[in-house]
Amino acid sequence: QRAPQDENIIVTQFEMHSVESLGLLKMDLLGLKNLTIIEKTIKLVNELYGKQIDISNLPEKDKKTFSILQRGDTTGVFQLESSGMRHYLKELRPTELEDIIAMVALYRPGPMELIPEYIARKHGKSPVAYLHEKLEPVLKNTYGIMIYQEQLMTAARTLASFSLSEADVLRKAVGKKIRTLLLQQKEKLINGCINNNISKETAEKFWNLVEPFDRYGFNRSHAACYATIAYRTAYLKAHYPMEFMSSLLNADANDIDRISFLVSECKKIGIEVLPPDINKSSAAFTPENNNIRFGLTAVKNVGENIIQAIIENRQRSGPFENLISFLSRVQHKDLNKKSLESLIRCGALDSLNIERNQALQNIEEIVKFNSVIKKQQQSSQIGLFSNAFSKNSLKLKDVSPATSSEKLAWEKELLGLYVSDHPLNSYRQKIEAANAKPIKELSKSGYQVIAGIISKVQKIVTKTGKPMLFTKLEDFTDNVEVIVFPDTFNKNQAIWKENSAVLVSGRLSTRDGESKLICENVQEL
């Protein structure tokens, strides 16, 4: 019979590991969009150049691939995109797949504290040491640092003569944090080491590494799979950046903030993302003369059905010559006031020789005209190319053209980024006079002065009840998070609003590899 407390332990363990306790196999199945990005990139390369990429047989030590990893140019690279990971990659300067496998395993809470030592040992700044000489073959690939669950199992077999099943029980006890099972392994491990002529002191030191391993140990086979996908995405980005970035943009076409970020990343590697154009854009982002053309699907408020109708008509009958031609030829129920306004405001109809503000101020007349055309075509009273649809049949009242700031605001709202210009351009002299640094060139420490557009404002209340801000500032080169503490925020609350052009000074914090500017002063440009 079991005591009541024993029953509680059994029930608790069953609840924690119920699937395994029933003798069933539990599997995690991941749906990674990165696999789609790889597939789409390969397809684009084949369509454009007739070249087949054997993604399963890439060169193992491709210099171009490791070059972008060493630079931290890892936007879109699976598992290696975060700013903290970029920071460590620059320090690590990886030269082989083993380095990527290690970083995938180490860049998590707990083992992250081992990253500086791993980097130091790789570059000979710290000696590679082993608890016992028998562990050298086990830990050689990771410079003497035990990172993986497989290493723990092999070490237990090497030092304590554990069988494979006993080593797996040890792994399970550590990984699943089953305390009673873990304590059983301690005596067995230490006795096994002593029986192998390893001192009790060394055996206990080894146990001291084993016990907290639940915070550190990662499945190497898992890390290797992730690292393989990371390497493949890095390879495609290094050798086919235009095709890779097109696929990346298409994977996030419905996320305006992500699109904005990816477009700025394209600029960093010399790829221009051209504005949406009713006569040139496809539904998706597509390569065009070594650049990328904005896809119509990424325009807010424009549905897939109307986009498909526009593209099919253009492929069938050629480019749209003017607004009349566009309205006459594209007769679709989704070409309504909302979609027309979005196409006009983002600049997608600029190639039809219409001025954006004039079209917007006459939108009711345009919609009315479109409705008349639709009814006449449905009644078959007037043919598509009859004189009734001459340029004179749609009269637009004259209005003042849209200002540059209005165009930029519309583009930012509908596309997530500025296309026709950048709002900072009109402040270049003030920025130079203030000796503001480009965000991309921020130093790691010291007092910094930068200029930019506030693209995001998040207000929170501290534990003491005072408001503070987490904001994002972007310039021509990059963006950075700016933290505004309560005292600074109270001095100039009105300045902190989205789309404001500001000059910010403060100190840069690079905690955990993440660069953030602590604001001390701010002024409007």
XYZ file of C-alpha atoms in Angstrom:
525
model
C 0.000 0.000 0.000
C 1.074 3.558 -0.668
C 1.018 6.423 1.771
C -1.301 9.362 0.815
C 1.691 11.594 0.038
C 3.033 8.945 -2.357
C -0.325 8.929 -4.159
C -0.069 12.730 -4.552
C 3.397 12.420 -6.074
C 2.197 9.774 -8.542
C -0.868 11.813 -9.543
C 1.211 14.984 -9.979
C 3.757 13.206 -12.173
C 0.960 11.635 -14.219
C -0.592 15.066 -14.798
C 2.747 16.510 -15.898
C 3.586 13.615 -18.220
C 0.153 12.140 -18.892
C 0.755 11.212 -22.541
C 4.019 9.413 -21.777
C 2.479 7.755 -18.695
C -0.165 6.179 -20.922
C 2.593 4.699 -23.048
C 1.825 6.949 -26.021
C 4.329 8.733 -28.272
C 4.082 12.513 -28.106
C 5.265 14.462 -31.158
C 5.513 18.198 -31.855
C 4.863 19.080 -35.506
C 6.031 22.551 -36.553
C 4.652 24.416 -39.551
C 7.537 26.680 -40.543
C 6.947 29.413 -43.114
C 10.732 29.379 -43.628
C 10.309 26.156 -45.614
C 7.858 27.959 -47.900
C 10.323 30.855 -48.261
C 13.042 28.387 -49.295
C 10.679 26.700 -51.771
C 9.518 30.009 -53.312
C 13.090 31.295 -53.637
C 14.202 28.125 -55.437
C 11.195 28.427 -57.756
C 11.990 32.082 -58.555
C 15.624 31.269 -59.337
C 14.485 28.515 -61.677
C 11.945 30.781 -63.425
C 14.399 33.652 -63.880
C 17.602 31.792 -64.716
C 16.560 28.226 -65.512
C 18.799 27.077 -62.670
C 17.994 24.196 -60.321
C 19.217 24.521 -56.709
C 19.756 21.234 -54.886
C 18.973 22.589 -51.417
C 19.855 19.279 -49.744
C 23.401 19.286 -51.123
C 24.780 22.777 -50.554
C 28.529 23.349 -50.050
C 29.236 22.848 -46.338
C 31.658 25.762 -45.866
C 30.429 28.314 -48.378
C 32.427 31.522 -47.813
C 29.688 33.846 -49.021
C 27.186 32.275 -46.637
C 29.436 32.463 -43.584
C 30.360 36.027 -44.543
C 26.778 37.276 -44.046
C 26.533 35.301 -40.790
C 29.749 36.883 -39.516
C 28.399 40.351 -40.387
C 25.139 39.619 -38.585
C 23.243 40.246 -41.834
C 20.640 37.675 -40.836
C 17.233 39.172 -41.555
C 15.102 36.268 -42.760
C 17.654 33.668 -41.657
C 15.844 31.054 -39.577
C 16.557 31.261 -35.823
C 19.338 33.851 -36.304
C 17.398 37.061 -36.897
C 17.065 38.663 -33.446
C 19.335 41.585 -32.573
C 20.803 39.637 -29.661
C 21.684 36.709 -31.901
C 23.230 39.089 -34.466
C 25.361 40.579 -31.723
C 26.735 37.189 -30.732
C 27.230 36.074 -34.343
C 29.432 39.104 -34.982
C 31.543 38.170 -31.971
C 31.569 34.454 -32.758
C 32.386 34.821 -36.479
C 31.085 31.315 -37.311
C 33.107 29.255 -39.769
C 31.264 25.922 -39.808
C 27.822 24.416 -39.307
C 28.837 23.227 -35.823
C 28.983 26.879 -34.709
C 25.413 27.469 -35.883
C 24.196 24.302 -34.157
C 25.794 25.496 -30.901
C 24.285 28.991 -31.176
C 20.801 27.583 -31.795
C 21.159 25.498 -28.623
C 22.784 28.202 -26.505
C 20.623 31.213 -27.372
C 17.944 30.519 -24.772
C 17.408 31.573 -21.151
C 19.879 29.622 -19.032
C 22.515 28.451 -21.514
C 22.837 31.993 -22.896
C 25.294 32.739 -20.089
C 27.664 30.179 -21.658
C 27.865 32.016 -25.010
C 30.720 34.418 -24.066
C 32.836 31.488 -22.835
C 32.062 29.478 -25.991
C 33.161 32.449 -28.135
C 36.301 33.021 -26.041
C 37.340 29.373 -26.357
C 36.700 29.290 -30.118
C 39.035 32.241 -30.624
C 41.700 31.030 -28.179
C 41.066 33.785 -25.650
C 40.134 31.231 -22.997
C 41.694 27.759 -22.593
C 39.714 24.684 -23.611
C 39.502 22.539 -20.468
C 37.944 19.152 -19.720
C 36.800 17.828 -16.350
C 38.449 14.510 -17.273
C 40.619 13.520 -20.241
C 38.031 10.899 -21.284
C 35.590 13.719 -22.003
C 37.731 15.300 -24.728
C 36.229 13.264 -27.614
C 32.736 13.966 -26.222
C 33.106 17.736 -25.831
C 35.754 18.584 -28.428
C 33.264 20.057 -30.945
C 31.958 22.493 -28.303
C 35.373 23.453 -26.854
C 34.900 21.517 -23.628
C 31.469 22.997 -22.829
C 28.613 20.512 -22.345
C 25.680 21.890 -24.332
C 23.607 19.012 -25.674
C 21.582 16.225 -24.079
C 23.437 13.744 -26.291
C 26.727 14.936 -24.792
C 25.366 14.317 -21.289
C 24.342 10.783 -22.233
C 27.693 10.005 -23.877
C 29.598 11.483 -20.933
C 27.631 9.297 -18.500
C 28.424 6.225 -20.599
C 32.109 7.218 -20.868
C 32.741 8.054 -17.202
C 30.229 5.814 -15.384
C 29.719 2.996 -17.916
C 25.976 3.697 -18.170
C 24.121 1.658 -20.766
C 22.198 3.498 -23.482
C 18.921 2.962 -21.634
C 20.456 4.102 -18.301
C 21.870 7.216 -19.993
C 18.435 7.960 -21.418
C 16.860 7.625 -17.946
C 19.428 10.164 -16.706
C 18.544 12.491 -19.589
C 14.853 12.119 -18.826
C 15.359 12.747 -15.096
C 17.284 15.934 -15.837
C 15.186 17.172 -18.755
C 11.797 16.436 -17.194
C 12.906 17.644 -13.729
C 11.706 14.429 -12.035
C 13.351 14.956 -8.653
C 12.965 11.444 -7.222
C 14.353 9.879 -10.381
C 17.192 12.394 -10.468
C 18.346 11.579 -6.935
C 18.407 7.869 -7.810
C 20.803 8.643 -10.672
C 23.252 10.518 -8.437
C 24.365 7.476 -6.473
C 24.479 5.301 -9.573
C 26.541 7.882 -11.505
C 29.092 8.509 -8.742
C 29.525 4.774 -8.035
C 29.900 4.088 -11.750
C 32.668 6.695 -12.021
C 34.506 5.285 -8.986
C 34.294 1.777 -10.455
C 35.992 3.197 -13.568
C 38.955 4.437 -11.470
C 37.731 8.040 -11.551
C 38.140 9.873 -8.266
C 35.115 10.584 -6.096
C 35.991 14.295 -6.232
C 35.855 14.282 -10.057
C 32.658 12.217 -9.988
C 30.965 14.730 -7.699
C 32.158 17.628 -9.852
C 30.616 15.871 -12.838
C 27.338 15.471 -10.933
C 27.412 19.192 -10.134
C 27.408 19.780 -13.907
C 24.610 17.269 -14.445
C 22.115 18.481 -11.834
C 21.474 21.978 -13.281
C 21.610 20.662 -16.853
C 17.837 20.996 -17.259
C 18.492 24.738 -17.698
C 21.221 24.158 -20.273
C 20.722 20.888 -22.095
C 19.253 21.034 -25.572
C 18.613 18.176 -27.961
C 21.508 18.306 -30.441
C 19.550 16.575 -33.195
C 16.887 19.265 -32.812
C 19.495 22.047 -32.913
C 21.148 20.438 -35.960
C 17.833 20.425 -37.875
C 17.236 24.075 -37.019
C 20.824 24.990 -37.921
C 20.454 23.223 -41.285
C 17.400 25.334 -42.134
C 19.278 28.426 -40.909
C 22.230 27.596 -43.173
C 19.980 27.003 -46.175
C 18.174 30.340 -45.746
C 21.525 32.103 -45.243
C 22.898 30.458 -48.405
C 19.938 31.625 -50.485
C 20.180 35.134 -49.082
C 23.930 35.271 -49.784
C 23.707 34.016 -53.381
C 20.215 35.117 -54.472
C 19.346 38.149 -52.303
C 16.724 39.648 -54.641
C 14.816 36.376 -55.002
C 15.158 35.547 -51.307
C 13.952 38.970 -50.135
C 11.012 38.790 -52.575
C 9.961 35.493 -51.016
C 10.457 36.925 -47.542
C 8.267 39.943 -48.332
C 5.549 37.703 -49.757
C 5.556 35.522 -46.640
C 4.630 38.597 -44.557
C 2.556 40.500 -47.122
C -0.305 41.029 -44.632
C 1.913 42.454 -41.877
C 2.507 46.155 -42.592
C 5.059 46.615 -39.785
C 7.065 43.600 -40.966
C 6.956 44.797 -44.590
C 8.332 48.180 -43.523
C 11.174 46.483 -41.670
C 11.992 44.168 -44.593
C 12.014 47.032 -47.098
C 14.574 48.890 -44.972
C 16.616 45.679 -44.826
C 16.485 45.472 -48.627
C 17.923 48.982 -48.865
C 20.805 47.991 -46.594
C 21.894 45.313 -49.056
C 21.425 47.528 -52.120
C 17.992 46.362 -53.270
C 15.363 49.025 -53.945
C 11.719 48.135 -53.396
C 9.833 49.948 -56.161
C 6.381 51.444 -55.411
C 3.153 49.637 -56.328
C 2.082 50.338 -59.912
C -1.180 49.250 -61.482
C 0.680 48.679 -64.763
C 3.713 46.805 -63.391
C 2.907 45.174 -60.059
C 1.900 41.551 -59.718
C -0.148 40.328 -56.779
C 3.080 39.332 -55.016
C 6.397 41.100 -54.589
C 8.419 40.260 -57.700
C 11.997 40.843 -58.917
C 12.266 43.634 -61.501
C 15.588 44.730 -63.022
C 17.681 43.814 -59.967
C 15.110 45.421 -57.670
C 11.780 44.288 -56.226
C 8.390 45.616 -57.288
C 5.812 46.105 -54.533
C 3.006 43.540 -54.709
C -0.592 44.757 -54.824
C -1.619 42.200 -52.196
C 0.387 44.175 -49.633
C -1.705 47.331 -50.210
C -4.144 47.747 -47.345
C -7.885 47.503 -48.172
C -7.371 46.019 -51.653
C -8.708 42.470 -51.882
C -7.285 39.503 -53.782
C -10.260 39.237 -56.174
C -9.927 42.752 -57.547
C -6.137 42.374 -57.790
C -6.563 39.197 -59.830
C -9.079 40.930 -62.119
C -6.671 43.848 -62.704
C -3.700 41.603 -63.503
C -5.681 39.288 -65.815
C -7.059 42.261 -67.769
C -3.591 43.810 -68.089
C -2.106 40.521 -69.315
C -4.903 40.132 -71.821
C -5.199 43.697 -73.171
C -1.956 45.459 -72.234
C -1.226 48.413 -69.904
C -3.936 50.810 -68.762
C -3.482 54.126 -70.584
C -5.446 56.361 -68.221
C -8.140 56.383 -65.542
C -10.933 56.027 -68.106
C -9.214 52.999 -69.602
C -8.775 51.453 -66.152
C -12.386 52.006 -65.053
C -13.766 50.829 -68.390
C -11.776 47.639 -68.586
C -11.847 46.465 -64.963
C -15.467 45.783 -64.204
C -15.494 44.012 -60.874
C -17.779 44.316 -57.853
C -14.769 44.834 -55.548
C -13.576 47.889 -57.481
C -15.445 50.145 -55.090
C -14.838 53.414 -53.279
C -12.674 51.849 -50.564
C -10.341 49.952 -52.901
C -10.106 52.882 -55.334
C -9.173 55.277 -52.530
C -6.426 52.941 -51.332
C -4.979 52.490 -54.831
C -5.028 56.259 -55.371
C -3.538 57.232 -52.012
C -0.663 54.734 -52.089
C 0.350 55.881 -55.596
C -0.550 52.696 -57.478
C -2.511 54.753 -60.053
C 0.192 57.416 -60.570
C 1.150 55.846 -63.925
C -2.364 56.705 -65.203
C -1.369 60.390 -65.125
C -3.794 61.374 -62.394
C -2.960 63.576 -59.431
C -3.685 61.841 -56.139
C -5.541 64.613 -54.326
C -7.594 65.522 -57.394
C -8.687 61.896 -57.728
C -9.531 61.675 -54.012
C -11.521 64.901 -53.993
C -13.465 63.615 -57.016
C -13.894 60.064 -55.729
C -17.701 60.253 -55.666
C -17.725 61.302 -59.326
C -15.287 58.518 -60.224
C -17.389 55.886 -58.427
C -20.556 57.219 -60.093
C -18.865 57.107 -63.509
C -17.692 53.540 -62.857
C -21.251 52.526 -61.926
C -22.652 54.009 -65.159
C -20.070 52.155 -67.242
C -20.893 48.902 -65.485
C -24.650 49.277 -66.130
C -24.136 50.214 -69.789
C -21.811 47.260 -70.399
C -24.209 44.879 -68.691
C -27.075 46.123 -70.897
C -24.831 45.779 -74.002
C -26.037 49.198 -75.201
C -22.563 50.598 -75.658
C -19.352 48.783 -76.569
C -16.186 49.038 -74.529
C -14.350 51.102 -77.108
C -17.176 53.446 -78.136
C -16.867 57.222 -78.044
C -19.001 57.318 -74.914
C -15.845 56.494 -72.944
C -13.641 59.270 -74.242
C -11.398 61.222 -71.909
C -13.964 64.019 -71.867
C -16.694 61.817 -70.419
C -15.296 62.065 -66.848
C -14.940 65.633 -65.620
C -12.826 66.156 -62.486
C -12.913 69.436 -60.620
C -9.601 71.194 -60.101
C -8.096 71.016 -56.610
C -4.692 71.738 -55.097
C -2.206 68.864 -55.544
C -1.403 66.707 -52.529
C 1.544 67.945 -50.514
C 4.625 65.787 -50.049
C 3.757 65.233 -46.376
C 0.215 64.118 -47.299
C 1.540 61.604 -49.833
C 4.029 60.241 -47.325
C 1.361 59.895 -44.632
C -0.907 57.976 -47.046
C 1.938 55.691 -48.120
C 2.921 54.989 -44.534
C -0.677 54.141 -43.624
C -1.386 51.850 -46.587
C 2.046 50.354 -47.319
C 3.772 50.604 -43.972
C 6.626 52.693 -45.381
C 7.517 55.863 -47.252
C 7.873 55.350 -51.006
C 7.881 58.629 -52.962
C 10.203 60.428 -50.531
C 11.390 60.347 -46.918
C 10.089 62.918 -44.406
C 13.597 63.475 -43.045
C 14.820 64.835 -46.389
C 13.461 68.312 -45.614
C 15.466 68.397 -42.357
C 18.874 67.373 -43.700
C 20.535 70.723 -42.903
C 19.269 70.726 -39.306
C 20.363 67.111 -38.858
C 23.868 67.885 -40.142
C 24.088 71.018 -37.978
C 23.245 68.926 -34.901
C 25.972 66.379 -35.811
C 23.393 63.599 -35.529
C 24.680 60.114 -36.296
C 22.878 57.734 -38.650
C 21.168 55.086 -36.502
C 23.118 52.376 -38.319
C 26.378 53.910 -37.063
C 25.493 54.217 -33.382
C 28.420 53.516 -31.065
C 28.230 50.821 -28.415
C 28.607 53.298 -25.570
C 28.683 56.975 -24.723
C 26.441 59.951 -25.418
C 24.599 59.747 -28.756
C 22.634 62.221 -30.890
C 20.288 60.880 -33.567
C 17.455 62.199 -35.710
C 14.470 60.319 -37.034
C 10.763 59.821 -37.451
C 8.796 58.374 -34.529
C 7.205 55.273 -36.053
C 5.784 53.685 -32.900
C 4.780 54.860 -29.429
C 3.895 52.498 -26.580
C 2.894 54.119 -23.314
C 3.029 52.197 -20.034
C 2.565 53.061 -16.372
C 5.354 52.198 -13.932
C 4.832 50.547 -10.544
C 4.913 54.006 -9.007
C 2.030 55.128 -11.230
C 4.113 57.335 -13.553
C 3.826 57.169 -17.373
C 6.821 56.274 -19.539
C 7.301 55.359 -23.208
C 8.835 52.683 -25.389
C 9.152 54.246 -28.849
C 10.743 53.362 -32.163
C 12.757 55.934 -34.112
C 13.738 55.407 -37.752
C 15.967 57.340 -40.152
C 17.300 56.689 -43.673
C 19.525 53.850 -42.486
C 17.876 51.878 -39.679
C 15.644 52.074 -36.612
C 16.230 51.859 -32.875
C 14.101 51.542 -29.763
C 14.099 54.692 -27.627
C 13.142 54.405 -23.960
C 11.690 57.532 -22.353
C 11.603 57.394 -18.559
C 8.947 59.337 -16.586
C 11.070 62.402 -15.717
C 12.084 62.933 -19.345
C 8.577 62.241 -20.628
C 7.034 64.836 -18.281
C 9.207 67.605 -19.766
C 7.816 67.293 -23.302
C 4.846 64.958 -23.552
C 3.363 66.642 -26.651
C 6.387 65.817 -28.846
C 5.993 62.052 -28.530
C 3.518 61.229 -31.292
C 3.809 59.016 -34.357
C 5.207 60.558 -37.579
C 6.920 63.405 -35.688
C 10.438 64.299 -36.835
C 12.670 64.668 -33.767
C 16.231 65.045 -32.581
C 16.982 62.707 -29.669
C 20.043 62.544 -27.444
C 20.911 60.022 -24.763
C 22.986 56.981 -23.918
C 22.966 53.668 -25.748
C 22.314 50.488 -23.805
C 23.388 47.156 -25.352
C 22.063 44.842 -22.676
C 21.686 41.230 -23.895
C 22.900 42.356 -27.300
C 19.816 44.564 -27.835
C 20.625 48.197 -28.674
C 18.294 50.724 -27.018
C 18.704 54.462 -26.591
C 17.864 55.891 -23.180
C 16.460 59.326 -24.000
C 17.765 62.300 -22.031
C 16.643 65.140 -24.307
C 14.346 65.524 -27.316
C 13.315 68.373 -29.603
C 11.195 68.666 -32.704
C 13.045 69.252 -35.956
